[in-house]
Amino acid sequence: MVIPQKLDLLQGTLDLLVLRTLVSMGPLHGYGIARRIEQLSEDEVLLNQGTIYAALVRLQDRGWIAAEWGVSENNRRAKYYSITRSGRKRLAEETSYWQRLSAMIGRVLAPSEGGPK
Amino acid sequence: MNVGLPWARLKGLMRRRESDAELQDEIATHLELAAAENLRRGMPPEEARRLAAVRFGSVTSAKEGAWEARGLPGLASCLRDARYAIRGMRSNPGFTLVTVATLALGIGLCSVLFSVLNAFVLRPAPGVSDASRLVTLEAPVPYPYFQRYRDEKGLSAGMAAFIGPVPFGVSVDAQADGKPERVFGHLVSLEYFSTLGVAPLLGRFFDPAQETPGAAPTVVVSARFWRMRLHADPHVIGRALRVNGRQATIIGVGPKDFLGIFPSTPAEVFLPVTADPAVAPELADDILHRTTQPAFRVLVRLRPGMTMAATEARLDAYTREIDQQTGKRGSDRKGRQVHLILAGQASPLSIPERSLVATFYTLLVVLILSLTCSNLAGLILARGSARSREIAIRLSIGASRFRVIRQLLTESLILAALGGVAGFAAAYRLLDLFARFRGDSALLQSDIVYTPDLRVVLFAFVISALAGAGFGLLPALATTRADLATALKASMGTRRSRYRRFGLRNLFVVYQVAAAMMLILIMGVWSSGLRNAANLDPGFDPAPLQFFSLDPARDGLAPNQSAALYTGLAQRLARLPGVESVALADQPPLNLTVANRSVSVPSVPAGSRESVHPVAFLSIGPGYFATLGAPLVRGAEFSERDLGLDAAPSDILPAVINQTAAKDLFGGTDPLGRRIRQDAEGVQRTFQVTGVVRYDRQSLAVNRPVATIFLPLTHYDLRRGSRSGTIVLLRARTHLDGATIRRKLASINPNLTMFNPQTMREFLAAANRVVQSGIAFTSGVGLFGLLLACVGLAGVTAQAVELRRKEIGIRMALGARPPQVLRLVMREGAVMISAGAAFGFAGAYGISRVLAAASAQMAEIIGWSTGNRALTIGIPFMLVSLAAIACYLPARRSISLDPLVALREE
């Protein structure tokens, strides 16, 4: 039961991180998003940058991000992603969910304070 | 699961190729950007690119991840479901076979019924444009009436008149003296083709500038005639045909599939009404200018934006005006003079008729389909209980309920698809057989095309999908609702949820019994109507009788010549060896008829109310009853003097009536010398009874003799000849072969062609075959319903016994006797049967009331049927007893139960 939960967690987290990155950075291409997440998480979260594309497709499908073709800094055709209104709403919901979850897990795992006697 | 996703997924699936390329681009850019950054950090180019690739990971798995996110999983898992379902079906071939066969029967029967509905009501006349805007006057009118309607501005978007179907003697090779072929066609006003909106395949259609009275005869032929008789000759325009012995030039070929308006009686040749009466005897007597000869059917194309009712009201007003101007009786009559009916399909149809037919067939389809579905739903539920462990395991290891339901639905949809294909194929075959079988029978002279078209295919597809969802969904919902813990423990015999699930099955069974009851009652009424048409006593001995048809007007004889030909014809034929007597008639002596005319008896004290009676008419020559072998009880037959009377409409014709007519019209009083009046379409005719015959013709639908009035064949009749020609009936000691008769006829007139020769036995057998095939079909549908209900009931009882094994074991161990146990098991079945039977009977009663209210003929049939004990008591009794047997057989197993075994098996 442990393994699938961990995978689920990771997937949901990646979506959340992508949304968060787009809010703070504005429109970005896939590489930019991947780099930004790596920087923020100090290279701990993402094993492969390629996995980001599944998340981008999924988020686009759900209408939480939008994509537009543009030109990258090295003059290549690149797809720029930006967050949509419903994406922002989703991010707010997910963020509060994560905060509650991590607070709860933090409380439960806290060594002594308020724990079982 | 996000329900809003499938659409996006589907779109994703469709744009797959395009987005694959885009993704490829994106990944390439990604790798270049990463390499460029590494380069900026001072790595050597080789290393920069390598590290970029390493950090990206597998390109293939990135693409796969994107595909999966994009929508492949939906399709992939559907395919997985389908594969799983097919594996399951193959491992359980018995269940699959039964299900597919049941579905095939149900869907097949529905497709046949729908094809019939399609043929009569839905399919527009082929080749006619925008057929739904075409209407026709219910009754024919005189030509001047039509001219008046046509010239009225703003009344319609086109109007035409025609006489038809009219037989023509047509020979293709105009030079040779070949025998003509009898072909049906229409005599049309020049607006006919433009009103129908058809364009010629070759040549032109009629044109007022060229088709003038006295111009050389012209003819338009159908594309079918052109293909089959003229070898699709592209240079056919300008060639001559011999029509009724006269030359006519072909000026045009109709479009593909076009067989005139009302293709149920196909028209192969079209002649203008301006043609010479020598070519078309129907046009004799200056019929285009007579206001007293209602011979023309009027076609109206409704003006855009103008309703049928508004058009009818205006036509009605014009008709009254003309009636007044011509001083016709009845112009002061109340109610509508003109009734418009629909003209765009196989045959004319009034709107109430159309809705009646549509409702009736829809009802049958719904009954059959729901019966099939509830039967299969019960079967699948029973299987679901067997599979409940499998399902419970799948649910417990994390399959969502939606996922399991989808899996179960996939199974039933695949079964439905198989059943649909098999059912449609069976329906196609059946209709094809029926069409061929009908093709042999010259009796009906109609050509309704039942062959399924795209509409029927679509229908079969839709009902298959409905059936799949219908019999799959409820059981799927019920099975997956099972409480996991109890389901997994079921093998230990402690299942609790059975009553609830069983309740759903019981409901299905009650419905099945009810639907079967309705279906069988409806089919019973229908087929008993046909049955009494099939098994009737002809009222005469058919053995020494044979007949053939003549129509000298189509053989090129002038109207007066052909009328004169009949004088003395019977006597000359009677001189043939073995012939006892010969008589003429205007139609074959078929006993089936419909009383579709009305007459009244002028009342003795003038001014008192006259009642109107429905009757059938038949025109006959002298010696008819003697030839037929039906004795007269009063008066005398028509004499040789009565044949070919050149009667004006005002003359009083002699009439022989049958006993039924004598009773209906005159009660107990002596009918001889009394008068009968017919008032049809503004023309009044009077007859005087000169004889009463003991010869009852039966009604087509109701088991009751029809009042019939026999009139002498007049000069008018003989000049024109009827649709079936003039029937020559022979009574002979030995069968006369065609050659003998032909030789004799040739000696009378070399041009004379005899057609449709047959013995009376052959003729009656052919008529019977048509009726029998109808009986076979209706009985088949009824049997199907009966069988399904019984199978459903047997299944549910067997399951009940199975579920209560332990309880029964305990009861028996405690001393319950077999009859008590049997009663216990049967009680449930009895409740279901009675409930179903009661609902079904009430439903059938309700339906019969609705149908009776919708149509007078239906009301007559139903009224007669409800008085028929065999139907109203016999059929329900049969259903209930068969159902009881279906319930008893599996219930008996409960008695043979060994309490020790039942209690010990855990």
mmCIF file of C-alpha atoms in Angstrom, chain B residues 502 505 795-805 808 825 828:
data_model
loop_
_atom_site.group_PDB
_atom_site.id
_atom_site.type_symbol
_atom_site.label_atom_id
_atom_site.label_comp_id
_atom_site.label_asym_id
_atom_site.label_seq_id
_atom_site.Cartn_x
_atom_site.Cartn_y
_atom_site.Cartn_z
ATOM 1 C CA PHE B 502 -33.903 -10.731 -5.733
ATOM 2 C CA ARG B 505 -35.270 -9.802 -10.478
ATOM 3 C CA GLY B 795 -34.832 -18.991 -14.231
ATOM 4 C CA VAL B 796 -36.004 -16.924 -11.327
ATOM 5 C CA THR B 797 -37.689 -19.884 -9.653
ATOM 6 C CA ALA B 798 -34.608 -22.036 -10.083
ATOM 7 C CA GLN B 799 -32.569 -19.326 -8.450
ATOM 8 C CA ALA B 800 -35.038 -19.004 -5.617
ATOM 9 C CA VAL B 801 -34.772 -22.712 -4.932
ATOM 10 C CA GLU B 802 -30.997 -22.477 -5.040
ATOM 11 C CA LEU B 803 -30.880 -19.569 -2.616
ATOM 12 C CA ARG B 804 -33.235 -21.225 -0.181
ATOM 13 C CA ARG B 805 -31.603 -24.635 -0.163
ATOM 14 C CA ILE B 808 -35.738 -25.793 2.727
ATOM 15 C CA VAL B 825 -41.604 -22.162 -3.442
ATOM 16 C CA GLU B 828 -43.640 -16.610 -4.903
#
